[in-house]
Short mmCIF file of C-alpha atoms and ligand atoms in Angstrom, two decimals:
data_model
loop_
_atom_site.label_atom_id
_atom_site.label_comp_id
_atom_site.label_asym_id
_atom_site.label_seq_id
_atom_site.Cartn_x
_atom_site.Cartn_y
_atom_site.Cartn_z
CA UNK A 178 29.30 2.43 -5.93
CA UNK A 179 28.83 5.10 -8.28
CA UNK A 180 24.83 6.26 -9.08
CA UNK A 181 26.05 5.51 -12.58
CA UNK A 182 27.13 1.98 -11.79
CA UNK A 183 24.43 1.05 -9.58
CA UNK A 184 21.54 1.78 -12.51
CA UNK A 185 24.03 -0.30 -14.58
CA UNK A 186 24.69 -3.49 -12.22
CA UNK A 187 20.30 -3.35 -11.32
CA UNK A 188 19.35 -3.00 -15.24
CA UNK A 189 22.13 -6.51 -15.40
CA UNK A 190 19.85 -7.76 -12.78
CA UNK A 191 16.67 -7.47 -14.34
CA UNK A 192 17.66 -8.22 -18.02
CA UNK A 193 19.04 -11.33 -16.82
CA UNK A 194 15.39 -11.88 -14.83
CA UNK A 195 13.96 -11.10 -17.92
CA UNK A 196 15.89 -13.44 -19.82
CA UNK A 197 15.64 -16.36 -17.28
CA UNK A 198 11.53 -16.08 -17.57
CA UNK A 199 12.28 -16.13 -20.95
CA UNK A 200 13.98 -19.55 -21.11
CA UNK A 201 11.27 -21.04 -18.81
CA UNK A 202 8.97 -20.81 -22.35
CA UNK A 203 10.84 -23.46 -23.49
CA UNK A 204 9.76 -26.02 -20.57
CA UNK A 205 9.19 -29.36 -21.58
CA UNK A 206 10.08 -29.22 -25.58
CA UNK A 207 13.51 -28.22 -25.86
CA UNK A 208 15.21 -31.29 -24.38
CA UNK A 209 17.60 -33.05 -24.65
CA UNK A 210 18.75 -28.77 -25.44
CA UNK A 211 18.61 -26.70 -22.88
CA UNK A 212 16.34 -23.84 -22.27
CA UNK A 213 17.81 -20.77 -23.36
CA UNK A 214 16.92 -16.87 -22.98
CA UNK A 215 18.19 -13.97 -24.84
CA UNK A 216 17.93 -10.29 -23.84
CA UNK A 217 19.24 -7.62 -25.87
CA UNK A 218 19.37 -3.88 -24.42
CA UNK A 219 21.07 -0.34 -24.75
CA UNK A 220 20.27 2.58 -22.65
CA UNK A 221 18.46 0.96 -20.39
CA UNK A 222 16.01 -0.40 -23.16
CA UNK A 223 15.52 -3.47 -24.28
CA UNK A 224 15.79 -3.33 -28.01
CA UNK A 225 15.06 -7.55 -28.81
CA UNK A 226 14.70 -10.65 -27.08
CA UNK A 227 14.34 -14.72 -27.70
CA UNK A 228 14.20 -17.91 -26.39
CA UNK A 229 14.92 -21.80 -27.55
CA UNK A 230 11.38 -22.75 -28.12
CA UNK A 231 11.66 -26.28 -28.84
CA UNK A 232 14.61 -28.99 -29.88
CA UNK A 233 15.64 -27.80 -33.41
CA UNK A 234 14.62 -24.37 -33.50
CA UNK A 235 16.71 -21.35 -33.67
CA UNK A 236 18.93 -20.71 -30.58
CA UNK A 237 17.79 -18.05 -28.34
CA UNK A 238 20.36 -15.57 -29.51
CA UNK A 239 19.14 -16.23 -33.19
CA UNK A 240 16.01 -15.41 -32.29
CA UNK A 241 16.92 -12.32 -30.56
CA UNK A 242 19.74 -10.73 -32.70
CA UNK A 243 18.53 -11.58 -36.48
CA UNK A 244 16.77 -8.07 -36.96
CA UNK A 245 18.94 -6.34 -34.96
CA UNK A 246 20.54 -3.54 -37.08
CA UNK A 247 21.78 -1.49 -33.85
CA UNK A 248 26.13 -1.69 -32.65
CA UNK A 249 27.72 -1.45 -29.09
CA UNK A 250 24.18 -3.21 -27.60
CA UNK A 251 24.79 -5.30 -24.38
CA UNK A 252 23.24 -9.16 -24.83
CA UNK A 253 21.97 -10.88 -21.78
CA UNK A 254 22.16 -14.58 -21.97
CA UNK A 255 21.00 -17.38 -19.58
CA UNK A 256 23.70 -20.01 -20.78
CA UNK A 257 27.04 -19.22 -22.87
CA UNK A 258 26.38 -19.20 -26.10
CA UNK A 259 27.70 -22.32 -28.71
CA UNK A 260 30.66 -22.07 -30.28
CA UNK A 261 30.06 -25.21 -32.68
CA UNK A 262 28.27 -25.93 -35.92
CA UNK A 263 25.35 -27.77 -34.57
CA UNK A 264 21.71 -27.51 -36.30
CA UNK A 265 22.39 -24.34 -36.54
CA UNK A 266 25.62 -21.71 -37.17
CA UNK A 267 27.88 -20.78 -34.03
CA UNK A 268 25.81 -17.96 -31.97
CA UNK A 269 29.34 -16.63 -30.82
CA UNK A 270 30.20 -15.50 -34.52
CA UNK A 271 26.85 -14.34 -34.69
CA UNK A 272 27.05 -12.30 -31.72
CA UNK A 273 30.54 -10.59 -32.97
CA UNK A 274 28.82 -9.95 -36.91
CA UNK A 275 26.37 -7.91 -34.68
CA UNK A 276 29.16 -5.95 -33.05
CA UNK A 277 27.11 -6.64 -29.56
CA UNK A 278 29.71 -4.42 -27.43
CA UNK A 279 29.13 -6.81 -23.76
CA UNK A 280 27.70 -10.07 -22.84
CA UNK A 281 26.92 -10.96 -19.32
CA UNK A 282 26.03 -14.62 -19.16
CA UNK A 283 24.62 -16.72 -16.41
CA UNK A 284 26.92 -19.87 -16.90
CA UNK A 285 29.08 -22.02 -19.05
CA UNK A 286 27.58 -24.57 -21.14
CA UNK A 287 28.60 -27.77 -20.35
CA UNK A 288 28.48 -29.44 -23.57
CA UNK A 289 31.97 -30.73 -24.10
CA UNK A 290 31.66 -28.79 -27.70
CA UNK A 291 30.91 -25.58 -26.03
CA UNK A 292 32.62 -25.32 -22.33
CA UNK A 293 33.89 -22.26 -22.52
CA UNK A 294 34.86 -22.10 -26.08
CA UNK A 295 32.18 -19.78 -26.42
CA UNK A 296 33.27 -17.31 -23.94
CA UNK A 297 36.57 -17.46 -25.17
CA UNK A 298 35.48 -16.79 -29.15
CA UNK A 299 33.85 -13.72 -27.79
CA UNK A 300 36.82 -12.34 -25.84
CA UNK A 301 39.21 -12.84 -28.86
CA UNK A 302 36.69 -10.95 -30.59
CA UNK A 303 37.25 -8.02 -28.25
CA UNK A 304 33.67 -8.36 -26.21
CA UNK A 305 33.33 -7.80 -22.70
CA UNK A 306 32.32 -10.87 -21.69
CA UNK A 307 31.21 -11.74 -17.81
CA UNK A 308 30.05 -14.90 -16.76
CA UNK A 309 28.04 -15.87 -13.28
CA UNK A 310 25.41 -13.35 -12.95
CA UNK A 311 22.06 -15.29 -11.15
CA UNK A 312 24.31 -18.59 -12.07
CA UNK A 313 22.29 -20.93 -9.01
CA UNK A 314 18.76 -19.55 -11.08
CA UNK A 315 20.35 -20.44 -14.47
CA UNK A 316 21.80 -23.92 -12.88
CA UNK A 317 18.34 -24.74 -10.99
CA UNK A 318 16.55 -24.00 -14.38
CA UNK A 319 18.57 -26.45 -16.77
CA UNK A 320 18.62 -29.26 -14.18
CA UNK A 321 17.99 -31.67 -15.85
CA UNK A 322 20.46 -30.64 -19.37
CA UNK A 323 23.18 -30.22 -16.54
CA UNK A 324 23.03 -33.63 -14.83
CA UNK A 325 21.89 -35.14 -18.60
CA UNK A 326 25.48 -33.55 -19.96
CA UNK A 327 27.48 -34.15 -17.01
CA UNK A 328 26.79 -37.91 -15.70
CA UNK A 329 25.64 -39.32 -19.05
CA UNK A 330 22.33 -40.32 -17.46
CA UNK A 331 18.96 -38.41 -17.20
CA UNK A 332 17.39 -36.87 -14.24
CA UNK A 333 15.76 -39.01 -12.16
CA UNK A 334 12.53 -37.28 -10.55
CA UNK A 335 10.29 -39.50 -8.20
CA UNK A 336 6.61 -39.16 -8.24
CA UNK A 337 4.16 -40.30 -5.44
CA UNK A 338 0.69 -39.68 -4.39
CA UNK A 339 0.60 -40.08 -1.02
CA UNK A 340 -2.04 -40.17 1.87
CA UNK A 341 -1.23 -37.60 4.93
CA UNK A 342 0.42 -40.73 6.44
CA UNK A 343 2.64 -41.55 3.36
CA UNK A 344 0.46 -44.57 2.28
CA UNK A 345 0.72 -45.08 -1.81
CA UNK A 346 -2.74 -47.18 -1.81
CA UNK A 347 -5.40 -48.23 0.56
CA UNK A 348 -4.73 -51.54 2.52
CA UNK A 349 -6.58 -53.60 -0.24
CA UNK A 350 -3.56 -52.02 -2.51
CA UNK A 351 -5.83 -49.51 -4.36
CA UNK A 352 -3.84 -46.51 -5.62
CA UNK A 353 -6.39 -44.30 -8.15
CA UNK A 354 -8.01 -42.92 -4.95
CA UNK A 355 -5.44 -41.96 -2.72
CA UNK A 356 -5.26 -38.27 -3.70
CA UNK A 357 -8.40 -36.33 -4.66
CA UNK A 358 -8.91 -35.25 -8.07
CA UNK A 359 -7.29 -31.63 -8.39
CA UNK A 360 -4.14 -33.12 -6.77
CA UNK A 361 -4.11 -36.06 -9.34
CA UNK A 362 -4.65 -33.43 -12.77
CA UNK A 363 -1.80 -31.57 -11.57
CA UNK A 364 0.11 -34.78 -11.12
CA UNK A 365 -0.93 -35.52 -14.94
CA UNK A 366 0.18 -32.04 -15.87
CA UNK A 367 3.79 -32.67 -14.13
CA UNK A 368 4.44 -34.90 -16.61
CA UNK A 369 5.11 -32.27 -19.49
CA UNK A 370 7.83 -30.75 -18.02
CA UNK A 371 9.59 -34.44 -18.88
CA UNK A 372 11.13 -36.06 -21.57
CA UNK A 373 10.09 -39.41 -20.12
CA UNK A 374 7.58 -41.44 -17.67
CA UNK A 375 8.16 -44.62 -16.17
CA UNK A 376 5.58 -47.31 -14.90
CA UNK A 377 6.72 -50.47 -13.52
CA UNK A 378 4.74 -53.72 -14.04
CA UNK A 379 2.97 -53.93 -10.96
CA UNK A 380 1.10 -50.18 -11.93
CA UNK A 381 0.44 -50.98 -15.10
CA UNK A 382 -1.38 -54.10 -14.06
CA UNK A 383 -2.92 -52.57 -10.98
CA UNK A 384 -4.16 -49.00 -12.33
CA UNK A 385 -4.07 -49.80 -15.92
CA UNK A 386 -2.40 -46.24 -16.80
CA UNK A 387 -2.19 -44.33 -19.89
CA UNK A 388 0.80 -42.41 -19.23
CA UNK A 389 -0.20 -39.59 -21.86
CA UNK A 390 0.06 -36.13 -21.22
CA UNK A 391 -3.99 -34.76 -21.99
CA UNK A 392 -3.72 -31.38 -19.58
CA UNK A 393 -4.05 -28.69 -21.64
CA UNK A 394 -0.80 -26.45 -22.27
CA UNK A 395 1.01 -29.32 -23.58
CA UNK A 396 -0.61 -29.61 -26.74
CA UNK A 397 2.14 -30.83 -29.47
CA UNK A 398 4.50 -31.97 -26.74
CA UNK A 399 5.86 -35.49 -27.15
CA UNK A 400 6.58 -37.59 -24.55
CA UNK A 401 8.45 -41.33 -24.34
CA UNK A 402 6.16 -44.18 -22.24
CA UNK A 403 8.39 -46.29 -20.91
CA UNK A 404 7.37 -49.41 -18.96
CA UNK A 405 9.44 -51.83 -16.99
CA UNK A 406 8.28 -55.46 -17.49
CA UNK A 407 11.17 -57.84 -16.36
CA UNK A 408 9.31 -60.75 -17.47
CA UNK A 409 8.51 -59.31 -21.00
CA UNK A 410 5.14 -60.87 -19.21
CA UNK A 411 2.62 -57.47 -19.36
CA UNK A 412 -1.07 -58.51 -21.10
CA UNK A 413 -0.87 -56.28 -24.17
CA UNK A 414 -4.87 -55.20 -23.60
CA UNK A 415 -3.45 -52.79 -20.99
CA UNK A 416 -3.96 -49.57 -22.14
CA UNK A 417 -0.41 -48.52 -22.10
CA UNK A 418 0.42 -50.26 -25.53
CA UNK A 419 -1.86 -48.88 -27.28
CA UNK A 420 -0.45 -46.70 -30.46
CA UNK A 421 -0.02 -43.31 -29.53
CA UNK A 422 1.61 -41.19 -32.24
CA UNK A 423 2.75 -38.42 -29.75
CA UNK A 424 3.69 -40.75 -26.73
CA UNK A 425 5.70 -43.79 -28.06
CA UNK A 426 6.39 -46.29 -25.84
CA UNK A 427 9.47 -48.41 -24.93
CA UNK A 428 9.10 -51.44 -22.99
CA UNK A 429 11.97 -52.91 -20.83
CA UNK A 430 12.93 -56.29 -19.83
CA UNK A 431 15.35 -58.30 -18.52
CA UNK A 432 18.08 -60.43 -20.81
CA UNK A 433 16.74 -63.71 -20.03
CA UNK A 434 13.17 -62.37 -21.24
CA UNK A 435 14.99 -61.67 -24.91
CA UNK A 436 12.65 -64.08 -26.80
CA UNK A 437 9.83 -62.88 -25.62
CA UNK A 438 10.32 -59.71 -28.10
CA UNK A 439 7.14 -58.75 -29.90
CA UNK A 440 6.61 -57.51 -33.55
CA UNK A 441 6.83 -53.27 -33.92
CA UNK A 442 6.93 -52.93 -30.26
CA UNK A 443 10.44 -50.80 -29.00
CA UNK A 444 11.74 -53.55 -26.36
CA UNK A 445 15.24 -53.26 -24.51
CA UNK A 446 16.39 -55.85 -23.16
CA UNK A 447 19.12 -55.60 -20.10
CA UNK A 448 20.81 -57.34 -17.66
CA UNK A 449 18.82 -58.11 -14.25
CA UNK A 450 19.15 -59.44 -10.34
CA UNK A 451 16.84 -61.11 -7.99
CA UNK A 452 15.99 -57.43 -6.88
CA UNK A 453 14.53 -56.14 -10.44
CA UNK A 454 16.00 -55.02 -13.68
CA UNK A 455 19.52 -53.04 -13.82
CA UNK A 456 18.35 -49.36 -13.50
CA UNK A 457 21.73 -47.99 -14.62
CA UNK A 458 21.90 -49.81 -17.79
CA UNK A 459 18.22 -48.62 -18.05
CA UNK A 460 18.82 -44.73 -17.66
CA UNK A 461 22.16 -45.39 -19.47
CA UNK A 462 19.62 -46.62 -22.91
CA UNK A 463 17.48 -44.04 -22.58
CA UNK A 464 20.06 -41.32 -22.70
CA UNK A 465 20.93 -43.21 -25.27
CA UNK A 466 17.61 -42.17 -27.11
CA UNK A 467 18.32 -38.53 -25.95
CA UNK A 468 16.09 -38.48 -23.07
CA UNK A 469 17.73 -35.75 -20.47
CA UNK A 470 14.70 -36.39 -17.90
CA UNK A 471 12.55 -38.83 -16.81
CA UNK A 472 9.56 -38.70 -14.00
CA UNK A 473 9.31 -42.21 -12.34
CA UNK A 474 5.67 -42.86 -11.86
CA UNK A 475 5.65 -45.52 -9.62
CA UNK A 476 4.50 -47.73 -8.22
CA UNK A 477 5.90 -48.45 -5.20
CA UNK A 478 8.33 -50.77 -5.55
CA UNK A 479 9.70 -49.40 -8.17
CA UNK A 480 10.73 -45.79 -6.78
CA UNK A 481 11.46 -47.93 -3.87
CA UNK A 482 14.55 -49.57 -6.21
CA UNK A 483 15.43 -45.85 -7.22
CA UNK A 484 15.73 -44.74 -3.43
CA UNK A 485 17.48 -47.80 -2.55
CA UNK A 486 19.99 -46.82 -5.41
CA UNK A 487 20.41 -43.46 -4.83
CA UNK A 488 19.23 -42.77 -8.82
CA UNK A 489 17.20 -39.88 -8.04
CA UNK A 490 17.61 -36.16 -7.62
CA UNK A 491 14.58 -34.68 -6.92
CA UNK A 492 11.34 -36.14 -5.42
CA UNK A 493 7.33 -34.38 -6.10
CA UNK A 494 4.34 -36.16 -3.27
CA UNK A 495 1.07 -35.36 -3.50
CA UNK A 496 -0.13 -35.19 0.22
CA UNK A 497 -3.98 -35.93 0.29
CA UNK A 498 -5.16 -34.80 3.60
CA UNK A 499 -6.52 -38.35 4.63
CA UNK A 500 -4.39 -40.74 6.32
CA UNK A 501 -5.20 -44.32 5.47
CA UNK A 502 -3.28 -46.58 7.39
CA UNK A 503 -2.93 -50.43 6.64
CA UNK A 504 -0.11 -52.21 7.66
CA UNK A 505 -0.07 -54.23 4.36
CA UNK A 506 -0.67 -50.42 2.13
CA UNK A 507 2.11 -49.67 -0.23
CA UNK A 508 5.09 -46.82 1.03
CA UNK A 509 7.26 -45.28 -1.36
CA UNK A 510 10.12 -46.39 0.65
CA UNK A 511 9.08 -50.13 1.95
CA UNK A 512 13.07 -51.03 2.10
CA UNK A 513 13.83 -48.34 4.61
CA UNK A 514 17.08 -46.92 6.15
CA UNK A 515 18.48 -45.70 9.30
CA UNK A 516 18.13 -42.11 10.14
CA UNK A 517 21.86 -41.21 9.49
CA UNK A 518 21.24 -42.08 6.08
CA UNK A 519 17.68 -41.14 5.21
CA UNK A 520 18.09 -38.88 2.83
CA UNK A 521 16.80 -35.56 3.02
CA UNK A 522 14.63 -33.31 0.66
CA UNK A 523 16.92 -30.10 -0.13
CA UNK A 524 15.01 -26.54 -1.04
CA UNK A 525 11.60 -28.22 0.14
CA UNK A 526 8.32 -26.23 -1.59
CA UNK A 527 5.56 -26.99 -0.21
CA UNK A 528 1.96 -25.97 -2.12
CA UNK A 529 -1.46 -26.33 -0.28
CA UNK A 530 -3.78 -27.85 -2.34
CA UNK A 531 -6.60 -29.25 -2.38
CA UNK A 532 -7.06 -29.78 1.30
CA UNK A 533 -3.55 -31.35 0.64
CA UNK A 534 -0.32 -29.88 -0.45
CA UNK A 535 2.32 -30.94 -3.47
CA UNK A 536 5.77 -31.53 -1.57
CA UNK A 537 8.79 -30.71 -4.16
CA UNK A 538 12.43 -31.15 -3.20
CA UNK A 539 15.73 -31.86 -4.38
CA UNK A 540 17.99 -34.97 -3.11
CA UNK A 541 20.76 -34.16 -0.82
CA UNK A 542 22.76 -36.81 -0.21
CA UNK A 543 23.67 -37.14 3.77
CA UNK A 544 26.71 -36.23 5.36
C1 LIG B 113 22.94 -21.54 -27.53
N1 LIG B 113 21.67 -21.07 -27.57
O1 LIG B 113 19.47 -21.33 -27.55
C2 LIG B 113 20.81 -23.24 -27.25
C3 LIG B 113 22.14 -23.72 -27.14
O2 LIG B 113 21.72 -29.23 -32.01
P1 LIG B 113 21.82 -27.74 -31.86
O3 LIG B 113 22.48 -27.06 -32.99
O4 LIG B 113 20.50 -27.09 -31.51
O5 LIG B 113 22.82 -27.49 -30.63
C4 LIG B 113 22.52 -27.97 -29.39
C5 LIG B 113 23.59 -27.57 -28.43
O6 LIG B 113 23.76 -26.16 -28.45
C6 LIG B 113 23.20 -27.91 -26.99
O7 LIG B 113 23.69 -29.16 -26.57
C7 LIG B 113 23.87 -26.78 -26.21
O8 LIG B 113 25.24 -27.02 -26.04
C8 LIG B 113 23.70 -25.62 -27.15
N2 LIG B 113 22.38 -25.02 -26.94
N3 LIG B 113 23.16 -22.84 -27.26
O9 LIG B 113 23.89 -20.79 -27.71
C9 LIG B 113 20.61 -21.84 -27.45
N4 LIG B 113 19.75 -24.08 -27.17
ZN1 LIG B 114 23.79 -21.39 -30.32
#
């Protein structure tokens, strides 16, 4: 390679870096959207940038090329850009009005309105136009949009704190203690990156959650509530249905349960067995409501019935470093498997914390 064309392909690299820190602004309020950086440069320089701060605001390359007076730039994007009249005007035509000269993009959107019809728009246009550069980092970034636009059903991440011996309470089945303090605010703080958090009945009756996101750094983000009570049977003094203007809540229950529906309360009502409520036709409602991901809060019987279904792709446990033992304590897995199909954590991160550590992983299915 050329010393020419080796400056050019490591400025690609880090404009793209640049742009992919960028999009990680948008964390937690751009869903069911994706997050989206913009990078524009010439020379070397970088002469604007933008991201997709929240649902409904400008698109990243809005942002980025409004001002922009200067021809023959190169624009760095995380995601193609849209093609479509949306909330907003296609960013391809806007990208061509600015006579940007090359865009190097990390990957196609998905959206069936976009898919490529983006990258084409550009090409006609006479733009070089690459696609794939840091396309894993892109992918791994807009997880959840992906699996939201591509199985019709949000993703699915399973949240547990855990003693060092993978015990969700004590043997008396007390959970609140189980992980010290730090481990438990940065538990709470998970939660923004969400659209969603799920309690079953037994938690909500047991630790008498609010499910509200009160770490600061989230200010202004919203986030659904929603509770699963298949016997539309939860006292309403728990603390979960209280009004909350910024955390509304959705409660649901199983079909035989439908009369049990209360006055201004959000309650879904869907089809259940003897093992619980039909988590399909649940995920299926709340993408529905444009939720793209969900964190499953427990307790344990609940992300039990997600493991047991394989409706999961990506698990966080807070490891406290006491092991509590108790043959009758709660597991986050009480159903069990054999070992050939256990499944198995994928691009495992493991922070110390604490005097315990956060596990983080993705699910990889076996075989
Ligand atoms: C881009 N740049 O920054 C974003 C894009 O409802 P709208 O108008 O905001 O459009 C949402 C769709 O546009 C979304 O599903 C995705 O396909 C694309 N998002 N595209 O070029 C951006 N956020
Ligand atoms: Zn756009």
């Amino acid at each position: 390679m050329s010393a020419a064309r080796g400056r050019m392909a490591g400025d690609d690299l880090r404009f793209m870096k640049m742009a992919l820190r960028l999009a990680r602004r948008g964390l937690g309020y751009t869903e069911p959207n994706p997050m989206v950086g913009a990078v524009v440069a010439r020379d070397g320089r970088v002469l604007a940038a933008g991201f997709h701060a929240r649902f409904g605001a400008a698109h990243a390359e809005t942002m980025a090329l409004e001002r922009l007076a200067a021809p023959g730039a190169t624009l760095y994007l995380t995601l193609e850009p849209c093609s479509h009249f949306g909330k907003t005007p296609p960013c391809a035509d806007l990208i061509i009005r600015k006579k940007v000269r090359r865009v190097v993009m990390a990957m196609l959107d998905p959206n069936p309105l976009v898919n490529g019809a983006g990258l084409a728009r550009l090409r006609a246009a006479g733009i070089q136009a690459e696609v794939g550069l840091c396309g894993a980092e892109a992918g791994r970034l807009n997880r959840h949009y992906l699996t939201f636009m591509r199985t019709g059903r949000p993703w699915v991440t399973l949240h547990a704190g855990v003693s060092l011996d993978g015990k969700m309470t004590d043997r008396e089945g007390r959970s609140r203690w189980v992980t010290p303090s730090e481990l438990r605010r940065c538990s709470h703080s998970l939660r923004g990156e969400f659209s969603a958090v799920m309690a079953g009945s037994g938690t909500v009756l047991a630790d008498d959650p609010l499910l509200t996101l009160r770490e600061p750094g989230w200010e202004g983000k919203t986030l659904l509530r929603v509770v699963l009570d298949a016997g539309a049977a939860l006292p309403r003094e728990r603390r979960v249905f209280r009004a909350r203007e910024r955390f509304p809540l959705v409660v649901f229950s199983g079909l035989a349960a439908a009369g049990n529906g209360r006055k201004g309360e959000r309650h879904v009502f869907v089809p259940a067995d003897g093992e619980g409520l039909n988590l399909d036709a649940v995920l299926k409602a709340l993408a529905g409501m444009g939720i793209a991901s969900l964190l499953v809060e427990g307790g344990g019987r609940l992300i039990d019935s997600f493991l047991r279904r394989g409706l999961w792709d990506e698990a966080v446990f807070f490891y406290s470093g006491r092991i509590v033992g108790g043959r009758d304590a709660v597991q986050p897995f009480a159903s069990g498997t054999c070992l050939d199909a256990a499944p198995e954590l994928a691009g495992r991160h493991w922070t110390p914390l604490a005097g315990g550590a956060i596990l983080r992983g993705y699910r990889c299915s076996p075989g």
